[in-house]
Short mmCIF file of C-alpha atoms in Angstrom, two decimals:
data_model
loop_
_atom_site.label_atom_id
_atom_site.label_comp_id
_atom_site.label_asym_id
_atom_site.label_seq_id
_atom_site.Cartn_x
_atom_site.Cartn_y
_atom_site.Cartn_z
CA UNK T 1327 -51.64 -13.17 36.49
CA UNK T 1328 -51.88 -17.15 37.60
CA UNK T 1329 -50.47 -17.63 33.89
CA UNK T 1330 -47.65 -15.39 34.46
CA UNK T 1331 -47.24 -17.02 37.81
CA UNK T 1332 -46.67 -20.37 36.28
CA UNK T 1333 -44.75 -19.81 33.88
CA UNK T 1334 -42.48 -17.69 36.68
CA UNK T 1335 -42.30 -21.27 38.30
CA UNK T 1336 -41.92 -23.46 35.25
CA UNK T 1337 -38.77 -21.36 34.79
CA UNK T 1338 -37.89 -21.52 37.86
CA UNK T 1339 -37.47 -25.14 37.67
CA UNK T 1340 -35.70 -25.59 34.38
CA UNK T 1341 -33.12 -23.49 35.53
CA UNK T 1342 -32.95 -25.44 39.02
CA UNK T 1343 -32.79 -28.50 37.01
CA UNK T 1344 -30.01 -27.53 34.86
CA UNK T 1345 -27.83 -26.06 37.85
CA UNK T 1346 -28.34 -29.55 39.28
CA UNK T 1347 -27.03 -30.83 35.96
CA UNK T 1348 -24.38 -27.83 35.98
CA UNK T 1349 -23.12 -29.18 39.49
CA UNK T 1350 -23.31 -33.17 38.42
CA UNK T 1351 -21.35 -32.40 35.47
CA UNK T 1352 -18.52 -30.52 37.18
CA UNK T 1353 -17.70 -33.61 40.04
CA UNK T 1354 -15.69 -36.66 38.34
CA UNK T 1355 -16.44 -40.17 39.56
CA UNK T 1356 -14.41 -41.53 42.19
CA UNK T 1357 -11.18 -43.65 40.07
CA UNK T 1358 -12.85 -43.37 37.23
CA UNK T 1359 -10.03 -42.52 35.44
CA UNK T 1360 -9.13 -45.68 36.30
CA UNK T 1361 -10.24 -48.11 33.14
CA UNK T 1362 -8.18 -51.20 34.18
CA UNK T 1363 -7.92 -50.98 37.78
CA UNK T 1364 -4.31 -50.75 39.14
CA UNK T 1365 -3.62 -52.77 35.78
CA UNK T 1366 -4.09 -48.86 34.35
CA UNK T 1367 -1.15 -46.92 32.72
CA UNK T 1368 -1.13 -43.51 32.71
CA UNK T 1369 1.07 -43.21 29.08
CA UNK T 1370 -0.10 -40.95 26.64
CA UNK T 1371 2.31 -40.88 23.70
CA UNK T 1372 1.87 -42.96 21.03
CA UNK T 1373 3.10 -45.88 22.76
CA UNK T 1374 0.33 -46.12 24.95
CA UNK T 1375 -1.04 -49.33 24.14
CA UNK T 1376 1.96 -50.85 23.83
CA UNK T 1377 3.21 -51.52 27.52
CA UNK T 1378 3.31 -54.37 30.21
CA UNK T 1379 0.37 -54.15 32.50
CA UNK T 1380 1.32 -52.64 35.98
CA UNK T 1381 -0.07 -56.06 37.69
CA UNK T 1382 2.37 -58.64 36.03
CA UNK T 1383 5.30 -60.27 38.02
CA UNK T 1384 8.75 -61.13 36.69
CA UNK T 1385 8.59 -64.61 34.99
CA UNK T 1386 4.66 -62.62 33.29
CA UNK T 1387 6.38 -59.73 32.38
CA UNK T 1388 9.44 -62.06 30.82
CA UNK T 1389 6.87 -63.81 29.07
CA UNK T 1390 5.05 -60.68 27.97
CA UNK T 1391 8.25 -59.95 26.34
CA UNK T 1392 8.66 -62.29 23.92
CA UNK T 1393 5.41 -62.45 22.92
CA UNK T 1394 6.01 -58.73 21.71
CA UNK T 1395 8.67 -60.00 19.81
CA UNK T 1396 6.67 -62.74 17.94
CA UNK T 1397 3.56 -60.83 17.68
CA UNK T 1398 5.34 -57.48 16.11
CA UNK T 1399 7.98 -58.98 13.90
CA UNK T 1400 7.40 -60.10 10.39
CA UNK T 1401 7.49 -63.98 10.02
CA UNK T 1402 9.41 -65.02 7.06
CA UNK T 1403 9.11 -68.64 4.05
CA UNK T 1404 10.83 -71.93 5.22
CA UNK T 1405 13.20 -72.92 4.93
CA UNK T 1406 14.74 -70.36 6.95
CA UNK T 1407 17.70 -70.32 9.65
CA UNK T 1408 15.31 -68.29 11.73
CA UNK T 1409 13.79 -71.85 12.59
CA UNK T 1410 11.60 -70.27 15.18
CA UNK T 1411 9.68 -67.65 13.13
CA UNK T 1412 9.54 -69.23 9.50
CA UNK T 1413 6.74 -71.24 8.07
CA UNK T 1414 4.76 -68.00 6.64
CA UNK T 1415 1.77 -68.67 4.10
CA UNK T 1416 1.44 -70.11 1.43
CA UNK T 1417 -1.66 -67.83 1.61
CA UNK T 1418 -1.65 -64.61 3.83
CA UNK T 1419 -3.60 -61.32 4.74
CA UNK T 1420 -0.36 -60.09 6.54
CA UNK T 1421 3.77 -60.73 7.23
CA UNK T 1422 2.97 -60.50 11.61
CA UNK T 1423 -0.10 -59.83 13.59
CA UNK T 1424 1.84 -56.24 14.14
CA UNK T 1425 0.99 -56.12 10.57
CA UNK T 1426 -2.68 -55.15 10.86
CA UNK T 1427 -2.83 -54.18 14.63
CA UNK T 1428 0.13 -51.40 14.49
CA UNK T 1429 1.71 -50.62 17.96
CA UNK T 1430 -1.22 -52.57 19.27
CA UNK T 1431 -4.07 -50.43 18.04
CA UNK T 1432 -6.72 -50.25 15.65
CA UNK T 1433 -5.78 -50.98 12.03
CA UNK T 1434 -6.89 -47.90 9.48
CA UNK T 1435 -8.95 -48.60 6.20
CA UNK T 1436 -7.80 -47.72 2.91
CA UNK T 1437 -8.02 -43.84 2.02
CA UNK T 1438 -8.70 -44.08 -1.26
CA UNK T 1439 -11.13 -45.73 -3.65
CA UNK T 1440 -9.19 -48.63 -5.47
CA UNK T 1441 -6.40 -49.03 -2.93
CA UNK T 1442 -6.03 -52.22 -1.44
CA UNK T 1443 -6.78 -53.72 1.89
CA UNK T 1444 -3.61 -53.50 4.48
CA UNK T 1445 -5.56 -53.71 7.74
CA UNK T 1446 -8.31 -55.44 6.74
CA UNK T 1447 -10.01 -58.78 5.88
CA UNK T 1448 -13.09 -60.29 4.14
CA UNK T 1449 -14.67 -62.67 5.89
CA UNK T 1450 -16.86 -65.40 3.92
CA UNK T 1451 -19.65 -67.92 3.89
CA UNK T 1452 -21.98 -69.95 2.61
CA UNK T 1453 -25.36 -69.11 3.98
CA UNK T 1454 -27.17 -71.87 6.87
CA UNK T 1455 -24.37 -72.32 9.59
CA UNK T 1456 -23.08 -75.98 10.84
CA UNK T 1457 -25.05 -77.47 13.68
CA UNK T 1458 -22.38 -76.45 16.15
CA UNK T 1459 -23.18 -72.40 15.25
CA UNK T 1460 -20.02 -72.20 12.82
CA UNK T 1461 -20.22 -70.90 9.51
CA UNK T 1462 -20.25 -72.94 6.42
CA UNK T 1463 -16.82 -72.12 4.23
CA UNK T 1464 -16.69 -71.20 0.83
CA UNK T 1465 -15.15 -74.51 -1.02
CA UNK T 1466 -12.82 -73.24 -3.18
CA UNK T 1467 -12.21 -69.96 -0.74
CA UNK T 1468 -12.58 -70.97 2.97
CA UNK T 1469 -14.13 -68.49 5.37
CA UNK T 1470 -11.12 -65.49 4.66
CA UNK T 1471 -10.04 -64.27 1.46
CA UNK T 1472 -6.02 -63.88 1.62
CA UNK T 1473 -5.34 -61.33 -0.34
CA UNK T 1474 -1.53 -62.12 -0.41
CA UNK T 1475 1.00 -64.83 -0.53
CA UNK T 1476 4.53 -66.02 -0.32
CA UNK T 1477 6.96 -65.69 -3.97
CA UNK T 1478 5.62 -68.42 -6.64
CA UNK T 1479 1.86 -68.99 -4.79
CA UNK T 1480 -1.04 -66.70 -6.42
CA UNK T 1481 -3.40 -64.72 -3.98
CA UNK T 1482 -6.57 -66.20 -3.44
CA UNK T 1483 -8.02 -62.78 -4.97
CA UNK T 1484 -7.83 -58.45 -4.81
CA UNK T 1485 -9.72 -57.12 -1.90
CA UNK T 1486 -10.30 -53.17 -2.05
CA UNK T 1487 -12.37 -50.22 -1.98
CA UNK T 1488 -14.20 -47.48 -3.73
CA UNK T 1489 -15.96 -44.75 -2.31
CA UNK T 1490 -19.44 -43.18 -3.15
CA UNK T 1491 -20.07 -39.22 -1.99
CA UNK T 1492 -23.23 -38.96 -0.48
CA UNK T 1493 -24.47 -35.34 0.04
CA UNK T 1494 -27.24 -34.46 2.59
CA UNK T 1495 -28.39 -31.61 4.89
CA UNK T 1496 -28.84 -30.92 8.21
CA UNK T 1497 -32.40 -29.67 9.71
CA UNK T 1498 -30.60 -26.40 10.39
CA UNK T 1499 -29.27 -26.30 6.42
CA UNK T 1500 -25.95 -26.84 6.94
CA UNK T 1501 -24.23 -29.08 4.36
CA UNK T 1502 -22.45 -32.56 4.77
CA UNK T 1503 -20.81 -35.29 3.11
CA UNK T 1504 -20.46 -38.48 3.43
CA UNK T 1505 -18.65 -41.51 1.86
CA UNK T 1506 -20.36 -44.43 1.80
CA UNK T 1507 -17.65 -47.78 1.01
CA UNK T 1508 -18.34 -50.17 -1.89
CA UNK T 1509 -16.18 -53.30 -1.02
CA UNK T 1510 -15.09 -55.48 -4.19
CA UNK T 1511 -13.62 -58.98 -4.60
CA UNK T 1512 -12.27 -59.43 -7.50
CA UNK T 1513 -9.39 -61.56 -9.73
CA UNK T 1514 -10.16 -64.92 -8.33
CA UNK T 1515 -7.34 -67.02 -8.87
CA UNK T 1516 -9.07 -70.30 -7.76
CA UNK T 1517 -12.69 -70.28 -9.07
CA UNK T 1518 -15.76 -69.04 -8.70
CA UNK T 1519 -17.40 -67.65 -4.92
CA UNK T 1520 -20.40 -69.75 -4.35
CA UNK T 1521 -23.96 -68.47 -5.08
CA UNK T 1522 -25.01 -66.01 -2.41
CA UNK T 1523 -22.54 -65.95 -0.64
CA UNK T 1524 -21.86 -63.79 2.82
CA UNK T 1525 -19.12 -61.39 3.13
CA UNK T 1526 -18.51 -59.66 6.36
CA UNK T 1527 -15.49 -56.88 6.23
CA UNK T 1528 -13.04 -56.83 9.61
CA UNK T 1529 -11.12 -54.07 10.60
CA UNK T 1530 -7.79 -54.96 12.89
CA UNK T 1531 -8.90 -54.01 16.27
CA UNK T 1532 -7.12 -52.58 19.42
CA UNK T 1533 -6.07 -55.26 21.73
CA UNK T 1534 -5.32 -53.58 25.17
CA UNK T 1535 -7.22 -55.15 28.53
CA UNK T 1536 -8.41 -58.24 26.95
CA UNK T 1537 -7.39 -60.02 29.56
CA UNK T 1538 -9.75 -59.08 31.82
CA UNK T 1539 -12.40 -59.92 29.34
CA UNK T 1540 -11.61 -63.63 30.57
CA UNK T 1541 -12.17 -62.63 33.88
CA UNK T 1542 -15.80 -61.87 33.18
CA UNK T 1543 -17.85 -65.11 34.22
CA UNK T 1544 -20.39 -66.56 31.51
CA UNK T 1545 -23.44 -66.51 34.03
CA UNK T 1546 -23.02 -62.63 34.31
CA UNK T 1547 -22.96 -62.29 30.63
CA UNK T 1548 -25.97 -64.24 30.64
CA UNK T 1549 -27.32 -62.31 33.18
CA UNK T 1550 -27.13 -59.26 30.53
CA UNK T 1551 -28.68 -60.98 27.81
CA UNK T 1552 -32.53 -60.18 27.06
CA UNK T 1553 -32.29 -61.06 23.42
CA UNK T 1554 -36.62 -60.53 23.38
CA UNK T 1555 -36.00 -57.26 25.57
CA UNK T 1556 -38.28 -58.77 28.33
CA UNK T 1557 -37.80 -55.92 30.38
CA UNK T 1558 -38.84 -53.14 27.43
CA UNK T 1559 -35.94 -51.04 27.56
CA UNK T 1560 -34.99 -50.97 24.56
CA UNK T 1561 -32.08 -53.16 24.59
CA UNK T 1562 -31.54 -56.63 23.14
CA UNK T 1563 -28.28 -58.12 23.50
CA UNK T 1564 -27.58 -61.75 23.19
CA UNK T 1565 -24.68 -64.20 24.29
CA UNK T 1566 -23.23 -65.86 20.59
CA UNK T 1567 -22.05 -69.30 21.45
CA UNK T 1568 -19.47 -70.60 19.45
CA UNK T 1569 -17.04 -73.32 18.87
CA UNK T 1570 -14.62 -73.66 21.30
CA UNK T 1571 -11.49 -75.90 19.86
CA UNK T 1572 -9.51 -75.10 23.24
CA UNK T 1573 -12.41 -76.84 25.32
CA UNK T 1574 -14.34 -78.82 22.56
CA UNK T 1575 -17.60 -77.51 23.41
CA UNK T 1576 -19.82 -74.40 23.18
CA UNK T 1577 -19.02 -71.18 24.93
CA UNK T 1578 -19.78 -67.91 25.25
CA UNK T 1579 -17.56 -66.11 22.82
CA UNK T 1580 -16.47 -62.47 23.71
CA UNK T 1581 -13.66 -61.50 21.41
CA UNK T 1582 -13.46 -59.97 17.53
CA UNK T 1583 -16.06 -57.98 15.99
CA UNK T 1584 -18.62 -60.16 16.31
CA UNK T 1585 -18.07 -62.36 19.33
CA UNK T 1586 -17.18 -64.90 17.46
CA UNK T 1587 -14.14 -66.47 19.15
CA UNK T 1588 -14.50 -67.63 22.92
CA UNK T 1589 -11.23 -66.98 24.34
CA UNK T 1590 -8.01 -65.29 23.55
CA UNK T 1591 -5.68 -68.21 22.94
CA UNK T 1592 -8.05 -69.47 19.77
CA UNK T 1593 -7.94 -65.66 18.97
CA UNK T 1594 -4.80 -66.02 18.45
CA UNK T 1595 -4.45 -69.31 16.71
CA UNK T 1596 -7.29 -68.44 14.26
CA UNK T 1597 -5.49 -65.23 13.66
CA UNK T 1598 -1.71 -67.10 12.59
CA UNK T 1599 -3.92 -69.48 10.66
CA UNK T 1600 -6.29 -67.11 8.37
CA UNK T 1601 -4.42 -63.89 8.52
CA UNK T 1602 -0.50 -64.76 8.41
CA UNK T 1603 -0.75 -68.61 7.43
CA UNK T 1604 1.22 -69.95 10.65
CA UNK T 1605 0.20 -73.38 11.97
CA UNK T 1606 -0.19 -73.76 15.58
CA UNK T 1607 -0.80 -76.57 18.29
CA UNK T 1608 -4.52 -75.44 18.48
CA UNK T 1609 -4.90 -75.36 14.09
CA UNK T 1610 -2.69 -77.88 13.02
CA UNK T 1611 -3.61 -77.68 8.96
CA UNK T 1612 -2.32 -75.11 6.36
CA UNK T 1613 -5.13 -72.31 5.49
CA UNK T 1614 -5.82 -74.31 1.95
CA UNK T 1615 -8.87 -75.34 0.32
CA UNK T 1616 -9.95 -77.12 -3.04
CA UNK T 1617 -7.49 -76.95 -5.71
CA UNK T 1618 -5.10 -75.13 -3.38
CA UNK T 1619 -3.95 -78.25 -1.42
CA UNK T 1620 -3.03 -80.48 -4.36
CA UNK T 1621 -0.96 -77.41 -5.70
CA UNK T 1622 1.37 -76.05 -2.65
CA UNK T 1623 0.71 -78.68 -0.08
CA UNK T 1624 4.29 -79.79 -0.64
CA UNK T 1625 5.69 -76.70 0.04
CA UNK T 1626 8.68 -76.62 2.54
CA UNK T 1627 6.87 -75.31 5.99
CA UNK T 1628 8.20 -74.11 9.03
CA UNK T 1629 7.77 -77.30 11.25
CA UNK T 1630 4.54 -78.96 12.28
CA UNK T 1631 3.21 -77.15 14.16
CA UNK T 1632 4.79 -73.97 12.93
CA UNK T 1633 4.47 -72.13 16.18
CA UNK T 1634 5.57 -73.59 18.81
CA UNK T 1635 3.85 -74.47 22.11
CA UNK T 1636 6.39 -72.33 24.07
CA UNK T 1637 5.97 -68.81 21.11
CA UNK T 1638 2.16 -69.97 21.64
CA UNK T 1639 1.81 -69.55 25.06
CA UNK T 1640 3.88 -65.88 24.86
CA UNK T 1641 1.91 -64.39 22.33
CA UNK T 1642 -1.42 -65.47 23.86
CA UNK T 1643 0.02 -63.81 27.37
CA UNK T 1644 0.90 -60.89 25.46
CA UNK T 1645 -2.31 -60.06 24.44
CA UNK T 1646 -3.88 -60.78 27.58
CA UNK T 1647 -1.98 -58.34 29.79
CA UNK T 1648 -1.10 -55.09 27.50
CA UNK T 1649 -1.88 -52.69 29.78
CA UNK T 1650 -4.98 -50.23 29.20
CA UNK T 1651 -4.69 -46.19 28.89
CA UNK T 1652 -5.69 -44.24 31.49
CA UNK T 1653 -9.19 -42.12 30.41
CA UNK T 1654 -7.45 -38.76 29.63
CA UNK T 1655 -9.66 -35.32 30.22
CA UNK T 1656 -11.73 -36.84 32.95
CA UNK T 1657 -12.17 -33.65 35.10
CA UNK T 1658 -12.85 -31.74 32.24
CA UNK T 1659 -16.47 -30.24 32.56
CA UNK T 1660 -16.99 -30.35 29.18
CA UNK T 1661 -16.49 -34.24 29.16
CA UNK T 1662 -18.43 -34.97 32.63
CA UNK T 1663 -21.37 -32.98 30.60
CA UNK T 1664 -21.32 -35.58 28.33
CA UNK T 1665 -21.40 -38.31 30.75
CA UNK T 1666 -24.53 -36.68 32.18
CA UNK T 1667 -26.03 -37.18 28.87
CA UNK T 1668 -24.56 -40.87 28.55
CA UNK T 1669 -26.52 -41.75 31.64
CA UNK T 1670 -29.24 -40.20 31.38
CA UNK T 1671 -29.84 -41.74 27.50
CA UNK T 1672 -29.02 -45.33 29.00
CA UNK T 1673 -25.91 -45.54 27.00
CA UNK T 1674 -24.85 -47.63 30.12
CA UNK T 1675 -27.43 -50.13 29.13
CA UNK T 1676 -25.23 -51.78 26.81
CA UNK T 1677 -21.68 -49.83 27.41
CA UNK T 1678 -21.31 -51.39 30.87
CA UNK T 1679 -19.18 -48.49 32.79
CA UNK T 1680 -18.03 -50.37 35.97
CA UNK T 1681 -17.86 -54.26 35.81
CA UNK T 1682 -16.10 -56.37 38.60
CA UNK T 1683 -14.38 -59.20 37.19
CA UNK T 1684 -14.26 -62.91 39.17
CA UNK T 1685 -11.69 -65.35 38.77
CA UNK T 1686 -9.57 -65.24 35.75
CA UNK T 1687 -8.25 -68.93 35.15
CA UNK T 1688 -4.49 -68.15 34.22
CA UNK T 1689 -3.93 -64.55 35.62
CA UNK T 1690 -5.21 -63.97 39.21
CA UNK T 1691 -4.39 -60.30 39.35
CA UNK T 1692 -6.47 -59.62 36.77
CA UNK T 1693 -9.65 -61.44 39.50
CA UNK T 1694 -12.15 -59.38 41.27
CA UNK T 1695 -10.82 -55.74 39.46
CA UNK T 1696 -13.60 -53.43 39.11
CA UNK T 1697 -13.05 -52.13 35.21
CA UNK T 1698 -14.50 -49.52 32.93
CA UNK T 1699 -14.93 -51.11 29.55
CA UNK T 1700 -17.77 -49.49 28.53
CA UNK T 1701 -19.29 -53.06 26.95
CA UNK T 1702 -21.27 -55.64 27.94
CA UNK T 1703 -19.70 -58.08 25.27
CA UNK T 1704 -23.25 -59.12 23.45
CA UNK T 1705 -24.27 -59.02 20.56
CA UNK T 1706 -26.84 -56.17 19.08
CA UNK T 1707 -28.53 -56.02 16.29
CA UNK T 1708 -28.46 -52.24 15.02
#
């Protein structure tokens, strides 16, 4: 009878528990559909990450505008009468930076084995790192392999894919597949890779709300990091100081798969450089290595620097302020269930849900916003 009793009670309390959970999971948070503050757009089509942020002012949003321009159209080989926009390669990944990041999203890896890579790049080093944290480049390859290049120049090398099926099971029996990418560098047109070395793939990214990523100070970042998980929860993030060439020092960096560039402007200026071959006030020196420099040195460029401080400044606004998506389906149970199961989990322990920025050095509406990025910009080793 006690038995029965019990068990009448144990009962009693999972089902209390999980109409607690019930009644959690059907009340939204506050704003939270929110991500970006009033700098939030509530576009869904497929333009959605393509538009102004809400906050920007007149001469912003004017500036905003041509940096769209420069960052979605192609750039073209000097000499060119389009003075302002020519200059492109010799070596190249891509003709614009809308090239890889299309309508400002995510690029999309190749579908099928032995196709080869549009949105994507191989990154490369020599193993040991520079004193300063940086990596080591390849010497006859650099630290990108450009996988294209301007009429009469050969490409550094053919970057694609093959895929491998791999067939498993679930506990419950239920059959899956999965393809698992094999990654291949091959025709070399200037030499062999060194020994060993390190290749890293990249996938074009999104680039909506980075902005406020600058708005994020370093000491709260730091105040994240538990790189020896100190505190035993699991989680060890860690702060990846890198080269800053905007600053000449080390920062904190926060953008690009692996944190590896410290603020958007040398985002950008790496990007022209490695990906589309554009020189730039910050990167002043053609993406050439080794042989490559005694054979297309000489080539006609686009001006020195190639983009101009003025198209500089535009395109590094423009990704600042693109505007960020509102969360779509946030009152739908289904969705708040899930969030239930975020917390409780301690997803949050790394995918930050609310952070309130401080003062953001160039774009003061972007200061003190309370955002939902769901990051906490560390590294983690998974």
């Amino acid at each position: 009878m006690r038995r029965h009793l019990f068990l009448l009670i144990l009962i009693g309390l999972i089902i209390s528990s999980c109409n607690k959970e019930s009644a959690i999971a059907t009340d939204p948070d506050a704003g939270e559909e929110y991500l970006a503050a009033e700098g939030t757009t509530f576009d869904a089509s497929v333009n959605a990450f393509g538009n102004a942020s809400p906050l920007l002012n007149s001469p912003q949003l004017d500036l905003f505008l041509v940096g769209n321009s420069f960052f979605r159209d192609n750039w073209v080989t000097a000499p060119s009468s389009t003075t302002s926009r020519d200059g492109l390669g010799p070596m190249l990944n891509a003709l614009s930076c809308g090239g890889c990041h299309n309508q400002d999203g995510r690029g999309k890896p190749p579908v099928s084995s032995g196709e080869e890579f549009r949105d994507m790049i191989v990154r490369i080093s020599i193993p040991g790192g520079n004193t300063d944290g940086s990596p080591v480049p390849d010497p006859n390859y650099g630290n990108q392999i450009s996988n294209n290049a301007i009429p009469g120049v050969k490409p550094e090398a053919s970057t694609t894919v093959s895929y491998q099926e791999m067939a498993g099971k679930y506990a419950d029996g239920t059959s899956y597949s999965l393809r698992n990418p094999v990654y291949l560098i091959s025709q070399l047109n200037y030499g062999p890779l060194s020994s060993g070395v390190l290749t890293s793939v990249r996938l074009a990214q999104q680039i909506p709300g980075l902005g406020f990523f600058e708005a994020i100070s370093e000491s709260q970042l730091l105040s994240w990091a538990d790189e020896a998980d100190a505190n035993h929860d699991g989680i060890s993030g860690k702060v990846n100081y890198v080269r800053d060439d905007v600053n000449h020092k080390l920062s904190v960096g926060r953008f690009g798969w692996k944190a590896n560039q410290p603020s958007i402007r040398q985002q950008c200026a790496a990007a022209f450089n490695g990906d589309i071959g554009i020189t730039s006030p910050l990167y002043t020196v053609e993406n050439l290595t080794g042989s490559q420099i005694s054979l297309y040195s000489m080539l006609p460029t686009g001006g020195s620097p190639e983009l101009s401080q003025d198209i500089y400044d535009a395109v590094a606004s423009y990704c600042a302020t693109l505007a960020v998506p509102a969360r779509r389906n946030w009152k739908n149970p289904d969705v708040i269930a899930g969030k239930v199961l975020f917390r409780k989990l301690n997803c949050q322990g790394c995918h930050k849900e609310k952070i309130t920025t401080e003062i953001h050095p160039d774009i003061p509406q972007f200061s003190t916003r309370t955002i939902r990025p769901y990051t906490d910009l560390l590294l983690h080793d998974m």
